mmCIF file of C-alpha atoms in Angstrom:
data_model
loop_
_atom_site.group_PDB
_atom_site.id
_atom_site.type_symbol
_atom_site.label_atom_id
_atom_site.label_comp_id
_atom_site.label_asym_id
_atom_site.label_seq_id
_atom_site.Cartn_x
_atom_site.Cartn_y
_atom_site.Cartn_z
ATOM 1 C CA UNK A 1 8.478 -5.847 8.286
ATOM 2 C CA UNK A 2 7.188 -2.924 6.578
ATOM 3 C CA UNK A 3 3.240 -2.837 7.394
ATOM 4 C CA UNK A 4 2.280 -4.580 3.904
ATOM 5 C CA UNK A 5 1.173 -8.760 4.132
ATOM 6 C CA UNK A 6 0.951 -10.437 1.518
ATOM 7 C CA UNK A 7 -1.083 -13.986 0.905
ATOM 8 C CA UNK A 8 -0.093 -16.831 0.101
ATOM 9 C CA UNK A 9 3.805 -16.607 -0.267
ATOM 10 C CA UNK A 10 3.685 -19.106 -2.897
ATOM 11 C CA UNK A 11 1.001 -20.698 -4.904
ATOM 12 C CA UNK A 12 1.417 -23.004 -7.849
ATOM 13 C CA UNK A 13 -1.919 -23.441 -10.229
ATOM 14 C CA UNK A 14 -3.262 -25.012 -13.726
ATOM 15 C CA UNK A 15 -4.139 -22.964 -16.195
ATOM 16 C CA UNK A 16 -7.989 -23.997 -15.579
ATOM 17 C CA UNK A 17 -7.280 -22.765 -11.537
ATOM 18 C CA UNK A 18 -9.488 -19.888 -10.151
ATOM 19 C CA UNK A 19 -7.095 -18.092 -7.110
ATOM 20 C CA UNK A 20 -6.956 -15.411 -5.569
ATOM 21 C CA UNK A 21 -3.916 -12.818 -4.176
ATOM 22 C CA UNK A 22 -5.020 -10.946 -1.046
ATOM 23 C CA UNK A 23 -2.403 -8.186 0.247
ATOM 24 C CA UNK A 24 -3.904 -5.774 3.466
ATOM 25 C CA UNK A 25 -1.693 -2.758 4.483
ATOM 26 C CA UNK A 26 -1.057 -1.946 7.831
ATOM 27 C CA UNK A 27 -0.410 1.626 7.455
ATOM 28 C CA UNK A 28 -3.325 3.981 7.017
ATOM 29 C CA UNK A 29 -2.089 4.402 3.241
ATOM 30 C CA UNK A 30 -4.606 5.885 0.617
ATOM 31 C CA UNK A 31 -3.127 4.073 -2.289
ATOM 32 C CA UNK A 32 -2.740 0.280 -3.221
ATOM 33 C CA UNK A 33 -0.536 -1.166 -6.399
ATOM 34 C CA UNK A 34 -0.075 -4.370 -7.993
ATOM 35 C CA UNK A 35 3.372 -4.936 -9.585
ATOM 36 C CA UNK A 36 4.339 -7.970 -11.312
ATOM 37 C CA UNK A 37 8.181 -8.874 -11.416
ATOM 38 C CA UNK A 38 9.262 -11.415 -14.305
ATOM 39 C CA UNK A 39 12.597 -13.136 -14.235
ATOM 40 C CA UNK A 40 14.870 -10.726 -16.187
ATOM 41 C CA UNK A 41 12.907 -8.093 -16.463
ATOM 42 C CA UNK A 42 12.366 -4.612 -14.676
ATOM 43 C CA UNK A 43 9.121 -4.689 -12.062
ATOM 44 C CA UNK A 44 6.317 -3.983 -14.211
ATOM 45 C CA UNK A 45 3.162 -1.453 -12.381
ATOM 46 C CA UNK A 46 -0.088 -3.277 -13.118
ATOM 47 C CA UNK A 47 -3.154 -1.807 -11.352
ATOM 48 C CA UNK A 48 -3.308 1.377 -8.551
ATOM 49 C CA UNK A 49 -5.837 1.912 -6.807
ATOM 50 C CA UNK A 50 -6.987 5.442 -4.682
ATOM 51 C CA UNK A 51 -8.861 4.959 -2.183
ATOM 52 C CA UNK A 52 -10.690 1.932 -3.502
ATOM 53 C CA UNK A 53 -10.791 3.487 -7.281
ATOM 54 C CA UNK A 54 -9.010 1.939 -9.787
ATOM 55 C CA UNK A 55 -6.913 5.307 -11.298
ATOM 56 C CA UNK A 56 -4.445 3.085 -13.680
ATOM 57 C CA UNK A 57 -4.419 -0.057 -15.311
ATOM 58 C CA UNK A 58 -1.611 -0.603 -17.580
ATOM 59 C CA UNK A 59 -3.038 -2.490 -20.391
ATOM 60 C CA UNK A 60 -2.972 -5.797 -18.642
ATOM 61 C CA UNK A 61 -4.958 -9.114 -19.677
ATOM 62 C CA UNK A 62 -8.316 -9.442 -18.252
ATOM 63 C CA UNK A 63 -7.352 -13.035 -16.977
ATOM 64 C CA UNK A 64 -6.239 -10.909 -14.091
ATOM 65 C CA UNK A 65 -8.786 -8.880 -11.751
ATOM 66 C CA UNK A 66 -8.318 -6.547 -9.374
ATOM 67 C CA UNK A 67 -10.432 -5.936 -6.313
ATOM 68 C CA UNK A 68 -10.269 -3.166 -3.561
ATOM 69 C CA UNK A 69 -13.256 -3.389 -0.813
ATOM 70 C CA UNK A 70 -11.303 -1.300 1.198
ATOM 71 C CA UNK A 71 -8.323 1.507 0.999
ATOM 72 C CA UNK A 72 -6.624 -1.517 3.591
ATOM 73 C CA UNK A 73 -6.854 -4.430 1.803
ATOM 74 C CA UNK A 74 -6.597 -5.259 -2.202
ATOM 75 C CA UNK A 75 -6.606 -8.740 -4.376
ATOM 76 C CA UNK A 76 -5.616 -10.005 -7.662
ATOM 77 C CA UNK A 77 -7.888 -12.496 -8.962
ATOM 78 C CA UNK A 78 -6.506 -15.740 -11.273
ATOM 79 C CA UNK A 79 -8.495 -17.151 -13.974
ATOM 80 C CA UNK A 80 -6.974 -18.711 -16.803
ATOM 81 C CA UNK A 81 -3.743 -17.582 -16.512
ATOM 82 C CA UNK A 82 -0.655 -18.481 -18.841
ATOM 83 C CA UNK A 83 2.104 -20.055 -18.320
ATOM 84 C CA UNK A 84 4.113 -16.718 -18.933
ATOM 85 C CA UNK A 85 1.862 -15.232 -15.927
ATOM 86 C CA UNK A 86 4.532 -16.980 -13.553
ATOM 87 C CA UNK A 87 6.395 -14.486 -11.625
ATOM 88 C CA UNK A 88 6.543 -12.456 -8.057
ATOM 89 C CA UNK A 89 3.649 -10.611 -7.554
ATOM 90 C CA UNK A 90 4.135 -7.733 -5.325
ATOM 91 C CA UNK A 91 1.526 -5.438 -3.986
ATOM 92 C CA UNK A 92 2.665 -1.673 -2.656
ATOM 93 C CA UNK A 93 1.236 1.060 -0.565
ATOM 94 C CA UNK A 94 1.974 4.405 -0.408
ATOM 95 C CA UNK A 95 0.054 6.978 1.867
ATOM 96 C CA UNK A 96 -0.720 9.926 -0.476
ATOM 97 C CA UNK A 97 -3.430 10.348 -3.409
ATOM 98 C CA UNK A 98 -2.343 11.631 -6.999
ATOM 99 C CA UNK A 99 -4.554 15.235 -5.930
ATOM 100 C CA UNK A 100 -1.743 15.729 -3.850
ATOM 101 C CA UNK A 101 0.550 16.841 -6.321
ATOM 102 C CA UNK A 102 3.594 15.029 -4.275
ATOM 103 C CA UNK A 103 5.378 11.364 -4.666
ATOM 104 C CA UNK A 104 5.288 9.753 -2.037
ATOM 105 C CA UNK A 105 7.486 6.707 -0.979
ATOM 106 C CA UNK A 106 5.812 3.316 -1.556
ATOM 107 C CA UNK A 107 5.951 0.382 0.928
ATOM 108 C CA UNK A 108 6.279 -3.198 -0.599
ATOM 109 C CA UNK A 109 4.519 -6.634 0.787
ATOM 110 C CA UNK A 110 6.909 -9.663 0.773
ATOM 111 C CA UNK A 111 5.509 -10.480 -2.589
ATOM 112 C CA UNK A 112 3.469 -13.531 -3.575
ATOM 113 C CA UNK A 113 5.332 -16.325 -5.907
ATOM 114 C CA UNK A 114 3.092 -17.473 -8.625
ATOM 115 C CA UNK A 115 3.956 -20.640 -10.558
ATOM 116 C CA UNK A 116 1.767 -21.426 -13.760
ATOM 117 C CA UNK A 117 1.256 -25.183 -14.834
ATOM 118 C CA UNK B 1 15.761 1.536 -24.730
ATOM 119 C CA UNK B 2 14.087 1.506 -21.674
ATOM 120 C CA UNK B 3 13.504 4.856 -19.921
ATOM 121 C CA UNK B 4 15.979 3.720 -17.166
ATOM 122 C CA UNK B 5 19.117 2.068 -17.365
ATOM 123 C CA UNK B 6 21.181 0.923 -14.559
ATOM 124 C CA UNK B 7 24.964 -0.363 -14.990
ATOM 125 C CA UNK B 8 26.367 -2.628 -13.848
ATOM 126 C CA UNK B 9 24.045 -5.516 -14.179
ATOM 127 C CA UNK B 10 25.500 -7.338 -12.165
ATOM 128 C CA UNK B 11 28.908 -6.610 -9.259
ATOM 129 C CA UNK B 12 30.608 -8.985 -7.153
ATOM 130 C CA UNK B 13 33.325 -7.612 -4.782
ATOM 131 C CA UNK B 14 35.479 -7.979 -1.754
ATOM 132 C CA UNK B 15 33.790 -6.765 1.469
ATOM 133 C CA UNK B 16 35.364 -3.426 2.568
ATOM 134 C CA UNK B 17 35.612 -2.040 -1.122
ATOM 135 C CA UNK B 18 33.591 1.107 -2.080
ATOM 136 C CA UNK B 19 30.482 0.529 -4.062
ATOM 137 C CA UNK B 20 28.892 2.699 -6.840
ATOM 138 C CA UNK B 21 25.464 1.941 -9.108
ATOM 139 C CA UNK B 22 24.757 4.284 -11.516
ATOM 140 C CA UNK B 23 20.826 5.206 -12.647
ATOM 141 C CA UNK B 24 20.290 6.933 -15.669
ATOM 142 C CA UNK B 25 16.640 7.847 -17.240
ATOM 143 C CA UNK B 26 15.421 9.130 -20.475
ATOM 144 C CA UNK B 27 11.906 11.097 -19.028
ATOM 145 C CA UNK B 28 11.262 14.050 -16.873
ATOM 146 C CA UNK B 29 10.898 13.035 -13.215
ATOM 147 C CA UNK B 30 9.330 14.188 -10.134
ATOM 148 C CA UNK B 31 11.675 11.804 -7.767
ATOM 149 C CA UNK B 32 14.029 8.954 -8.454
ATOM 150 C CA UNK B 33 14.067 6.438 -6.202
ATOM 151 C CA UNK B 34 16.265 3.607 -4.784
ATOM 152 C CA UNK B 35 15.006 -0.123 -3.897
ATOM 153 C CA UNK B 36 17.092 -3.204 -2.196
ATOM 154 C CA UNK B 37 15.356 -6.446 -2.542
ATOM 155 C CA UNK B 38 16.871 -9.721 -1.181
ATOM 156 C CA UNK B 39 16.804 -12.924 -2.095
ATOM 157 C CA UNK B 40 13.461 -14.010 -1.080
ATOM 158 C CA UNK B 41 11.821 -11.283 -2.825
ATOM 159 C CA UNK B 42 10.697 -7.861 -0.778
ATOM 160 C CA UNK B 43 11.883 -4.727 -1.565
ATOM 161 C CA UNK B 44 12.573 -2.185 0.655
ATOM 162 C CA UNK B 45 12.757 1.563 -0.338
ATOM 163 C CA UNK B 46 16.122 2.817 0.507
ATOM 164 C CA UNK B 47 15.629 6.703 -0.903
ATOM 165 C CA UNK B 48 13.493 8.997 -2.762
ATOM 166 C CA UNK B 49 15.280 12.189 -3.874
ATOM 167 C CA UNK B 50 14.378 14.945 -6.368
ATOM 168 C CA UNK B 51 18.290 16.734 -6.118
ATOM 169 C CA UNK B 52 21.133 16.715 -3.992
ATOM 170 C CA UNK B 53 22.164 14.037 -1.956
ATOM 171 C CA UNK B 54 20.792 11.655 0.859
ATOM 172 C CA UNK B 55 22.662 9.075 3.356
ATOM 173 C CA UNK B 56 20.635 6.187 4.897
ATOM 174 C CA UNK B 57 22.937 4.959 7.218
ATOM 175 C CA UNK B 58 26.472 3.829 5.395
ATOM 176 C CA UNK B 59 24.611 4.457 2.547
ATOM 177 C CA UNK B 60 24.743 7.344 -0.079
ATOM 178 C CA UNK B 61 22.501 8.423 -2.953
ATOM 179 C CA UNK B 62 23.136 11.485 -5.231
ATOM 180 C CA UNK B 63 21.089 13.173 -8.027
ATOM 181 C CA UNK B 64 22.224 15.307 -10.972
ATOM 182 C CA UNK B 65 19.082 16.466 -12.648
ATOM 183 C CA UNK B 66 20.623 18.287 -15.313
ATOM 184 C CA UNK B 67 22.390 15.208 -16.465
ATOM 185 C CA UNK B 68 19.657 12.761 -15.440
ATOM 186 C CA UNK B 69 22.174 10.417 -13.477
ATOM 187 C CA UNK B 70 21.918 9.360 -10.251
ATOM 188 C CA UNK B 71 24.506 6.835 -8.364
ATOM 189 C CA UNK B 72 23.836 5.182 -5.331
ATOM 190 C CA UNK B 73 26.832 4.884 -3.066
ATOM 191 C CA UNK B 74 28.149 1.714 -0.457
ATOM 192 C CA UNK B 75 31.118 2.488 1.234
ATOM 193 C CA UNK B 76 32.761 -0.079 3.314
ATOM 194 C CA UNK B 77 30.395 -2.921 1.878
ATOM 195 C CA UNK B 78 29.444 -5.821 3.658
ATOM 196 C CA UNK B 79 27.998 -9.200 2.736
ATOM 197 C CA UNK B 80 25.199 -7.630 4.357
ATOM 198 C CA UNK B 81 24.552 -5.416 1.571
ATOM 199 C CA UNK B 82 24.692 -8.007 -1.189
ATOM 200 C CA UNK B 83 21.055 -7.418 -3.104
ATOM 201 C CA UNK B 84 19.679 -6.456 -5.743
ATOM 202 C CA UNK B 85 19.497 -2.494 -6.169
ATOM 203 C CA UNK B 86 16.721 -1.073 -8.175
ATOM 204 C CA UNK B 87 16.408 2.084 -9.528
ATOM 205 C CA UNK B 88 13.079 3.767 -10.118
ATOM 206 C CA UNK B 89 11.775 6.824 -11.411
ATOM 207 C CA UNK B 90 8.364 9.012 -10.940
ATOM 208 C CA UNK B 91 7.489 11.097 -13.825
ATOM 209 C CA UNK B 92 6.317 14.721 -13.521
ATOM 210 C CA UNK B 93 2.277 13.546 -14.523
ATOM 211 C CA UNK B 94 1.003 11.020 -12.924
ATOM 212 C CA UNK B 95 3.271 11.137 -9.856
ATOM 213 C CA UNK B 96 2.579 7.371 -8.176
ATOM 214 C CA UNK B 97 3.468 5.318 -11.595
ATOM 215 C CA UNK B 98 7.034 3.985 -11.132
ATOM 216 C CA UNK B 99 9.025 3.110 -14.063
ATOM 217 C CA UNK B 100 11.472 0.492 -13.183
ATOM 218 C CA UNK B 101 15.788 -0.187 -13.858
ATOM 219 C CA UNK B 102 16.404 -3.475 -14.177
ATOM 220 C CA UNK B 103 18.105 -3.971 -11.370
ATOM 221 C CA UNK B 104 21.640 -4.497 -10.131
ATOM 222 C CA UNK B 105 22.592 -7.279 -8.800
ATOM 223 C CA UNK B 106 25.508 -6.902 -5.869
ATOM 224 C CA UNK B 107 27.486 -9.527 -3.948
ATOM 225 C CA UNK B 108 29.918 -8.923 -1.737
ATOM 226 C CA UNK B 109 32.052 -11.714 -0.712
ATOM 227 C CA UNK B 110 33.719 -11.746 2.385
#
């Protein structure tokens, strides 16, 4: 258990679906991150948010949509996604901001499985 | 080429034999760091080191920064320990981006 839920485990929609990832952090962490994980391929960083500002997207398709009401909780909507959009979603917090100037280890949810129709 | 390689892909062994992954990257770093993540999905962060060495329990990580290597280290592995291993960098701007190995995939049989 390491203080970062994610919601649902598994979720299979149609490529007309509207869903929605939630992930809430337990840990009085600063920073949220979306990471998407592909079969075969290295975890790829999608969205991070600091303190409920978006500081990086990394060029990905508007079909997905971040939201972060809160520096505890953060969601990915779905809409329209691809088949190709199937993977393991995993969402991340880690406790310091970018300002200061240190890395900081990141805590991982249990990840969310997405399956694309 | 991505900016981190990790070798082997894949490792199956004999429980009790001495483990080694290797990590190399291409970019300037602030810390590497070492994930496990079992079947099932979550990943757990083992280590985050900038130089030297670190043990986490039987575990062992090392850094060379000059060479831009770093092996992670199971001695006396256990079916336990059978995972996949990730490797994972921080560059020197823009500390909290992670750029990703592709993973290592061990299993230990006993």
């Amino acid at each position: 258990e390491t203080g970062v839920t994610q919601t649902p485990r598994h979720l299979v929609m149609g490529m007309t679906n509207k869903k929605s990832l939630k992930c809430e952090q337990h840990l009085g962490h600063n920073a949220m991150y979306w990471y998407k994980q592909s079969a075969k391929k290295p975890l790829e960083l999608m969205f991070v948010y600091n303190f409920k500002e978006q500081t990086e997207n990394n060029s990905v398709p508007s079909r997905f949509s971040p939201e972060c009401p809160n520096s505890s909780h953060l969601f990915l909507h779905l809409h329209t996604l691809q088949p190709e959009d199937s993977a393991l979603y995993l969402c991340a917090s880690s406790q310091d901001l970018p300002t200061s100037g240190r890395t900081d280890t990141q805590y991982f949810g249990p990840g969310t499985r997405l399956t694309v129709l | 080429k991505n900016e981190v390689e990790q070798s082997p892909q894949n490792l199956t062994a004999q429980e009790g034999e001495f483990i080694t992954i290797n990590c190399s990257y291409s970019v300037g770093i602030s810390a590497l760091h070492w994930l496990q993540q079992h079947p099932g999905g979550g990943i757990v962060s083992l280590f985050m080191l900038s130089s030297g060495k670190k043990k986490h329990g039987r575990l062992i990580a090392t850094i060379n920064i000059q060479e831009k290597h770093s092996s992670l280290h199971i001695p006396a592995s256990h079916p336990r320990d059978s995972a996949v291993y990730i490797c994972a960098v921080s560059r020197r701007r823009g500390a909290q981006k992670l750029v990703f190995g592709q993973g290592t995939r061990l299993t230990i049989n006993p």
